[in-house]
PDB file of C-alpha atoms in Angstrom:
ATOM      1  CA  MET M   1      -2.723  16.112  16.855  1.00  0.00           C
ATOM      2  CA  GLU M   2       0.563  14.612  18.021  1.00  0.00           C
ATOM      3  CA  PRO M   3       2.848  16.274  20.636  1.00  0.00           C
ATOM      4  CA  GLY M   4       4.513  19.243  18.971  1.00  0.00           C
ATOM      5  CA  GLY M   5       1.438  20.084  16.889  1.00  0.00           C
ATOM      6  CA  LEU M   6       2.038  17.650  14.022  1.00  0.00           C
ATOM      7  CA  PRO M   7      -0.893  15.847  12.389  1.00  0.00           C
ATOM      8  CA  ALA M   8      -1.284  12.193  13.368  1.00  0.00           C
ATOM      9  CA  ARG M   9      -0.097  10.955   9.978  1.00  0.00           C
ATOM     10  CA  TYR M  10       3.412  12.269  10.736  1.00  0.00           C
ATOM     11  CA  HIS M  11       3.968  10.140  13.848  1.00  0.00           C
ATOM     12  CA  ASP M  12       7.354   8.482  14.156  1.00  0.00           C
ATOM     13  CA  VAL M  13       7.134   4.704  13.707  1.00  0.00           C
ATOM     14  CA  SER M  14      10.139   4.302  16.024  1.00  0.00           C
ATOM     15  CA  THR M  15       8.154   5.627  19.014  1.00  0.00           C
ATOM     16  CA  THR M  16       4.648   4.302  18.310  1.00  0.00           C
ATOM     17  CA  PRO M  17       3.292   0.786  17.670  1.00  0.00           C
ATOM     18  CA  PRO M  18       3.955  -0.051  14.016  1.00  0.00           C
ATOM     19  CA  VAL M  19       0.713  -0.362  12.085  1.00  0.00           C
ATOM     20  CA  LEU M  20       1.865  -1.237   8.617  1.00  0.00           C
ATOM     21  CA  ALA M  21      -1.567  -0.886   7.041  1.00  0.00           C
ATOM     22  CA  ALA M  22      -1.663   2.788   8.009  1.00  0.00           C
ATOM     23  CA  GLU M  23       1.773   3.396   6.511  1.00  0.00           C
ATOM     24  CA  LEU M  24       0.746   1.648   3.289  1.00  0.00           C
ATOM     25  CA  ALA M  25      -2.368   3.827   3.099  1.00  0.00           C
ATOM     26  CA  GLN M  26      -0.260   6.950   3.569  1.00  0.00           C
ATOM     27  CA  ALA M  27       2.252   5.863   0.922  1.00  0.00           C
ATOM     28  CA  TRP M  28      -0.636   5.201  -1.486  1.00  0.00           C
ATOM     29  CA  ALA M  29      -1.977   8.690  -0.769  1.00  0.00           C
ATOM     30  CA  ASP M  30       1.465  10.092  -1.603  1.00  0.00           C
ATOM     31  CA  ILE M  31       1.266   8.376  -4.997  1.00  0.00           C
ATOM     32  CA  GLN M  32      -2.251   9.769  -5.501  1.00  0.00           C
ATOM     33  CA  ARG M  33      -0.945  13.307  -5.060  1.00  0.00           C
ATOM     34  CA  HIS M  34       1.152  12.814  -8.193  1.00  0.00           C
ATOM     35  CA  HIS M  35      -1.470  10.708  -9.997  1.00  0.00           C
ATOM     36  CA  PRO M  36      -4.962  11.948  -8.978  1.00  0.00           C
ATOM     37  CA  GLU M  37      -6.764   9.422 -11.196  1.00  0.00           C
ATOM     38  CA  LEU M  38      -5.435   6.566  -9.043  1.00  0.00           C
ATOM     39  CA  PRO M  39      -8.379   5.017  -7.136  1.00  0.00           C
ATOM     40  CA  ASP M  40      -8.267   4.640  -3.359  1.00  0.00           C
ATOM     41  CA  LEU M  41      -6.606   1.535  -1.958  1.00  0.00           C
ATOM     42  CA  ALA M  42      -9.612  -0.332  -0.577  1.00  0.00           C
ATOM     43  CA  ALA M  43      -7.788  -2.534   1.956  1.00  0.00           C
ATOM     44  CA  PRO M  44      -4.102  -1.727   2.514  1.00  0.00           C
ATOM     45  CA  GLU M  45      -3.742  -4.510   5.056  1.00  0.00           C
ATOM     46  CA  SER M  46      -4.582  -7.038   2.328  1.00  0.00           C
ATOM     47  CA  LEU M  47      -1.085  -6.504   0.902  1.00  0.00           C
ATOM     48  CA  ILE M  48       0.583  -7.552   4.154  1.00  0.00           C
ATOM     49  CA  GLY M  49       1.737 -11.132   3.900  1.00  0.00           C
ATOM     50  CA  GLU M  50       0.329 -11.471   0.383  1.00  0.00           C
ATOM     51  CA  SER M  51       2.810 -12.935  -2.074  1.00  0.00           C
ATOM     52  CA  SER M  52       2.456 -12.452  -5.814  1.00  0.00           C
ATOM     53  CA  SER M  53       5.243 -13.782  -7.995  1.00  0.00           C
ATOM     54  CA  ALA M  54       3.830 -11.824 -10.933  1.00  0.00           C
ATOM     55  CA  CYS M  55       3.715  -8.441  -9.172  1.00  0.00           C
ATOM     56  CA  GLY M  56       6.620  -8.968  -6.788  1.00  0.00           C
ATOM     57  CA  ALA M  57       6.682 -11.197  -3.744  1.00  0.00           C
ATOM     58  CA  GLU M  58       8.439  -8.697  -1.445  1.00  0.00           C
ATOM     59  CA  LEU M  59       6.358  -5.888   0.022  1.00  0.00           C
ATOM     60  CA  SER M  60       8.082  -2.569  -0.664  1.00  0.00           C
ATOM     61  CA  PHE M  61       7.349   0.853  -2.104  1.00  0.00           C
ATOM     62  CA  GLU M  62       8.370  -0.482  -5.505  1.00  0.00           C
ATOM     63  CA  ARG M  63       5.763  -3.230  -5.144  1.00  0.00           C
ATOM     64  CA  LEU M  64       3.180  -0.663  -4.032  1.00  0.00           C
ATOM     65  CA  LEU M  65       3.879   1.515  -7.075  1.00  0.00           C
ATOM     66  CA  HIS M  66       3.568  -1.595  -9.264  1.00  0.00           C
ATOM     67  CA  GLU M  67       0.117  -2.201  -7.765  1.00  0.00           C
ATOM     68  CA  ALA M  68      -0.720   1.461  -8.422  1.00  0.00           C
ATOM     69  CA  VAL M  69       0.003   0.907 -12.113  1.00  0.00           C
ATOM     70  CA  HIS M  70      -2.739  -1.733 -12.116  1.00  0.00           C
ATOM     71  CA  GLY M  71      -4.992   0.766 -10.330  1.00  0.00           C
ATOM     72  CA  ILE M  72      -4.448   3.399 -13.015  1.00  0.00           C
ATOM     73  CA  ALA M  73      -5.040   0.791 -15.732  1.00  0.00           C
ATOM     74  CA  ALA M  74      -8.334  -0.190 -14.105  1.00  0.00           C
ATOM     75  CA  ALA M  75      -9.390   3.464 -13.841  1.00  0.00           C
ATOM     76  CA  ARG M  76      -8.692   3.938 -17.548  1.00  0.00           C
ATOM     77  CA  GLY M  77     -10.340   0.684 -18.578  1.00  0.00           C
ATOM     78  CA  VAL M  78      -7.037  -0.641 -19.926  1.00  0.00           C
ATOM     79  CA  ARG M  79      -6.408  -4.385 -20.007  1.00  0.00           C
ATOM     80  CA  ASP M  80      -2.815  -4.448 -18.802  1.00  0.00           C
ATOM     81  CA  THR M  81      -2.414  -8.187 -18.166  1.00  0.00           C
ATOM     82  CA  SER M  82      -3.363 -11.540 -19.647  1.00  0.00           C
ATOM     83  CA  ARG M  83      -2.973 -15.228 -18.740  1.00  0.00           C
ATOM     84  CA  ALA M  84      -5.030 -14.860 -15.561  1.00  0.00           C
ATOM     85  CA  GLY M  85      -3.239 -11.641 -14.596  1.00  0.00           C
ATOM     86  CA  ARG M  86       0.252 -13.062 -14.775  1.00  0.00           C
ATOM     87  CA  TYR M  87       1.538 -11.686 -18.100  1.00  0.00           C
ATOM     88  CA  HIS M  88       2.119  -7.904 -17.969  1.00  0.00           C
ATOM     89  CA  ASN M  89       1.801  -6.487 -21.457  1.00  0.00           C
ATOM     90  CA  ARG M  90       3.088  -3.320 -23.163  1.00  0.00           C
ATOM     91  CA  ARG M  91       0.040  -1.354 -22.026  1.00  0.00           C
ATOM     92  CA  PHE M  92       1.103  -2.101 -18.452  1.00  0.00           C
ATOM     93  CA  LEU M  93       4.650  -1.011 -19.315  1.00  0.00           C
ATOM     94  CA  ALA M  94       3.465   2.279 -20.828  1.00  0.00           C
ATOM     95  CA  ILE M  95       1.617   3.239 -17.620  1.00  0.00           C
ATOM     96  CA  ALA M  96       4.509   1.992 -15.478  1.00  0.00           C
ATOM     97  CA  GLU M  97       6.870   4.320 -17.326  1.00  0.00           C
ATOM     98  CA  GLU M  98       4.472   7.245 -16.711  1.00  0.00           C
ATOM     99  CA  MET M  99       4.660   6.515 -12.988  1.00  0.00           C
ATOM    100  CA  GLY M 100       8.429   6.196 -12.687  1.00  0.00           C
ATOM    101  CA  LEU M 101       9.027   2.492 -13.269  1.00  0.00           C
ATOM    102  CA  ASP M 102      11.394   1.097 -15.895  1.00  0.00           C
ATOM    103  CA  HIS M 103      11.892  -2.354 -17.395  1.00  0.00           C
ATOM    104  CA  VAL M 104      15.516  -2.771 -18.393  1.00  0.00           C
ATOM    105  CA  GLU M 105      15.329  -6.253 -19.883  1.00  0.00           C
ATOM    106  CA  GLU M 106      13.415  -8.142 -22.544  1.00  0.00           C
ATOM    107  CA  PRO M 107       9.932  -9.291 -21.478  1.00  0.00           C
ATOM    108  CA  HIS M 108       9.861 -12.452 -19.385  1.00  0.00           C
ATOM    109  CA  PRO M 109       8.277 -15.422 -21.238  1.00  0.00           C
ATOM    110  CA  SER M 110       5.626 -15.948 -18.558  1.00  0.00           C
ATOM    111  CA  SER M 111       5.274 -12.621 -16.695  1.00  0.00           C
ATOM    112  CA  GLY M 112       6.050 -10.153 -19.483  1.00  0.00           C
ATOM    113  CA  PHE M 113       7.062  -6.685 -18.266  1.00  0.00           C
ATOM    114  CA  SER M 114       6.294  -7.407 -14.626  1.00  0.00           C
ATOM    115  CA  LEU M 115       9.807  -6.901 -13.289  1.00  0.00           C
ATOM    116  CA  VAL M 116       9.783  -3.104 -13.289  1.00  0.00           C
ATOM    117  CA  VAL M 117      12.095  -1.050 -11.058  1.00  0.00           C
ATOM    118  CA  LEU M 118      12.068   2.523  -9.779  1.00  0.00           C
ATOM    119  CA  ASN M 119      13.899   4.988 -11.990  1.00  0.00           C
ATOM    120  CA  SER M 120      16.126   7.708 -10.555  1.00  0.00           C
ATOM    121  CA  GLU M 121      13.481  10.433 -10.814  1.00  0.00           C
ATOM    122  CA  ALA M 122      10.920   8.363  -8.901  1.00  0.00           C
ATOM    123  CA  LYS M 123      13.498   7.573  -6.222  1.00  0.00           C
ATOM    124  CA  ARG M 124      14.046  11.298  -5.691  1.00  0.00           C
ATOM    125  CA  ARG M 125      10.340  12.140  -5.800  1.00  0.00           C
ATOM    126  CA  TYR M 126       9.308   9.513  -3.284  1.00  0.00           C
ATOM    127  CA  ARG M 127      12.430   9.416  -1.102  1.00  0.00           C
ATOM    128  CA  PRO M 128      10.687  10.446   2.166  1.00  0.00           C
ATOM    129  CA  THR M 129       7.844   8.003   1.472  1.00  0.00           C
ATOM    130  CA  ILE M 130      10.257   5.181   0.658  1.00  0.00           C
ATOM    131  CA  GLU M 131      12.297   5.774   3.813  1.00  0.00           C
ATOM    132  CA  ARG M 132       9.196   5.932   5.989  1.00  0.00           C
ATOM    133  CA  LEU M 133       7.725   2.743   4.552  1.00  0.00           C
ATOM    134  CA  GLN M 134      11.046   0.943   4.911  1.00  0.00           C
ATOM    135  CA  ARG M 135      11.122   1.825   8.627  1.00  0.00           C
ATOM    136  CA  ALA M 136       7.564   0.590   9.042  1.00  0.00           C
ATOM    137  CA  LEU M 137       8.325  -2.660   7.200  1.00  0.00           C
ATOM    138  CA  LYS M 138      11.407  -3.237   9.347  1.00  0.00           C
ATOM    139  CA  ALA M 139       9.448  -2.605  12.550  1.00  0.00           C
ATOM    140  CA  HIS M 140       6.608  -4.843  11.370  1.00  0.00           C
ATOM    141  CA  THR M 141       9.018  -7.663  10.513  1.00  0.00           C
ATOM    142  CA  ALA M 142      10.694  -7.390  13.922  1.00  0.00           C
ATOM    143  CA  ALA M 143       7.368  -7.346  15.767  1.00  0.00           C
ATOM    144  CA  THR M 144       6.025 -10.289  13.775  1.00  0.00           C
ATOM    145  CA  ALA M 145       9.166 -12.342  14.363  1.00  0.00           C
ATOM    146  CA  SER M 146       9.069 -11.595  18.082  1.00  0.00           C
ATOM    147  CA  ASP M 147       5.382 -12.474  18.341  1.00  0.00           C
ATOM    148  CA  THR M 148       5.893 -15.774  16.499  1.00  0.00           C
ATOM    149  CA  LYS M 149       8.747 -16.815  18.783  1.00  0.00           C
ATOM    150  CA  ARG M 150       7.226 -15.872  22.109  1.00  0.00           C
ATOM    151  CA  SER M 151       3.536 -16.640  22.004  1.00  0.00           C
ATOM    152  CA  PHE M 152       0.799 -18.848  20.650  1.00  0.00           C
ATOM    153  CA  ARG M 153      -1.917 -16.883  18.898  1.00  0.00           C
ATOM    154  CA  GLY M 154      -5.343 -18.478  19.022  1.00  0.00           C
ATOM    155  CA  PRO M 155      -7.936 -18.110  16.266  1.00  0.00           C
ATOM    156  CA  ALA M 156      -9.464 -14.941  17.707  1.00  0.00           C
ATOM    157  CA  ALA M 157      -6.085 -13.215  17.934  1.00  0.00           C
ATOM    158  CA  ARG M 158      -5.036 -14.353  14.457  1.00  0.00           C
ATOM    159  CA  HIS M 159      -8.212 -13.195  12.764  1.00  0.00           C
ATOM    160  CA  GLY M 160      -9.051 -10.092  14.780  1.00  0.00           C
ATOM    161  CA  SER M 161     -11.987  -9.110  16.946  1.00  0.00           C
ATOM    162  CA  SER M 162     -14.393  -9.003  14.013  1.00  0.00           C
ATOM    163  CA  GLY M 163     -14.441 -12.796  13.799  1.00  0.00           C
ATOM    164  CA  GLY M 164     -12.684 -14.280  10.782  1.00  0.00           C
ATOM    165  CA  GLY M 165     -11.020 -10.984   9.883  1.00  0.00           C
ATOM    166  CA  VAL M 166     -14.105  -9.625   8.095  1.00  0.00           C
ATOM    167  CA  ARG M 167     -13.493  -6.177   6.619  1.00  0.00           C
ATOM    168  CA  VAL M 168     -16.005  -3.383   7.109  1.00  0.00           C
ATOM    169  CA  LYS M 169     -16.260   0.086   5.605  1.00  0.00           C
ATOM    170  CA  ALA M 170     -14.541   2.942   7.405  1.00  0.00           C
ATOM    171  CA  VAL M 171     -15.112   6.553   6.316  1.00  0.00           C
ATOM    172  CA  CYS M 172     -13.382   9.902   6.820  1.00  0.00           C
ATOM    173  CA  ASP M 173     -14.813  13.411   7.029  1.00  0.00           C
ATOM    174  CA  CYS M 174     -14.347  14.096   3.302  1.00  0.00           C
ATOM    175  CA  GLY M 175     -16.359  11.014   2.330  1.00  0.00           C
ATOM    176  CA  ARG M 176     -13.590   8.676   1.163  1.00  0.00           C
ATOM    177  CA  ASN M 177     -13.732   5.129   2.465  1.00  0.00           C
ATOM    178  CA  VAL M 178     -11.620   2.024   2.898  1.00  0.00           C
ATOM    179  CA  ARG M 179     -12.472  -1.527   3.935  1.00  0.00           C
ATOM    180  CA  VAL M 180     -10.579  -2.600   7.019  1.00  0.00           C
ATOM    181  CA  VAL M 181     -10.577  -5.255   9.741  1.00  0.00           C
ATOM    182  CA  PRO M 182     -11.857  -3.496  12.899  1.00  0.00           C
ATOM    183  CA  SER M 183      -9.017  -4.907  15.022  1.00  0.00           C
ATOM    184  CA  VAL M 184      -6.487  -3.305  12.660  1.00  0.00           C
ATOM    185  CA  LEU M 185      -8.191   0.083  12.948  1.00  0.00           C
ATOM    186  CA  ALA M 186      -8.303  -0.283  16.722  1.00  0.00           C
ATOM    187  CA  GLN M 187      -4.490  -0.519  16.937  1.00  0.00           C
ATOM    188  CA  ALA M 188      -3.920   3.030  15.642  1.00  0.00           C
ATOM    189  CA  PRO M 189      -5.658   5.532  13.348  1.00  0.00           C
ATOM    190  CA  ILE M 190      -5.590   5.080   9.573  1.00  0.00           C
ATOM    191  CA  VAL M 191      -5.435   8.641   8.280  1.00  0.00           C
ATOM    192  CA  CYS M 192      -6.941   9.895   5.013  1.00  0.00           C
ATOM    193  CA  GLY M 193      -4.363  11.353   2.657  1.00  0.00           C
ATOM    194  CA  GLY M 194      -6.977  13.774   1.322  1.00  0.00           C
ATOM    195  CA  CYS M 195      -8.355  15.530   4.424  1.00  0.00           C
ATOM    196  CA  GLY M 196      -5.910  14.364   7.099  1.00  0.00           C
ATOM    197  CA  LYS M 197      -8.723  13.024   9.316  1.00  0.00           C
ATOM    198  CA  PRO M 198      -8.860   9.428  10.629  1.00  0.00           C
ATOM    199  CA  PHE M 199     -11.079   6.812   9.038  1.00  0.00           C
ATOM    200  CA  ARG M 200     -13.886   5.663  11.362  1.00  0.00           C
ATOM    201  CA  ILE M 201     -16.345   2.796  11.186  1.00  0.00           C
ATOM    202  CA  PRO M 202     -19.830   4.343  10.800  1.00  0.00           C
ATOM    203  CA  GLU M 203     -21.441   2.050  13.366  1.00  0.00           C
ATOM    204  CA  ALA M 204     -18.812   3.068  15.907  1.00  0.00           C
ATOM    205  CA  VAL M 205     -19.408   6.741  15.093  1.00  0.00           C
ATOM    206  CA  GLY M 206     -23.155   6.324  15.586  1.00  0.00           C
ATOM    207  CA  ALA M 207     -22.708   4.501  18.882  1.00  0.00           C
ATOM    208  CA  ALA M 208     -20.453   7.228  20.234  1.00  0.00           C
ATOM    209  CA  SER M 209     -22.825  10.111  19.338  1.00  0.00           C
TER     210      SER M 209
END
């Protein structure tokens, strides 16, 4: 619990170290509350710094919701893209519209209906989530810029304490799991959107008991 009796997932990013992966996981959980068939996001930190011209190069809630459309498509067994995942077809668009994304133009010749944007209803529904993620992204950008300017990061620091940034499984009390770099989890808790408990690496749990 945080000071004042609030669960850890409600901590203020302005007063705690920004851990963008945790905020992405929480935003994904917010989407899952409206779309329960959406699978868990296995590795939220994998989206940080990842650029995809087909799905949107800039990391934002809109980009996250776009990725969630692909998650729903996968859960339903729907083939929503072609041309090595670049062309987003009308099946993608149909699910996107279900989730609050619109495509206001004709399909792009190479990426199809990829350039979807939040509609007004989705903006209202997810306003607190959007604002929170925007603060986290701003803090992350500032911290990254400061770190790049002021210090040299050797291989161990760049890749995390696990050696090469290898992801391992972390579990919560309700049995859900994510794959995460241990050094990322060590910075601050990643909280499950289902039970509100932090994800823990099983080996670490066993060692502590």
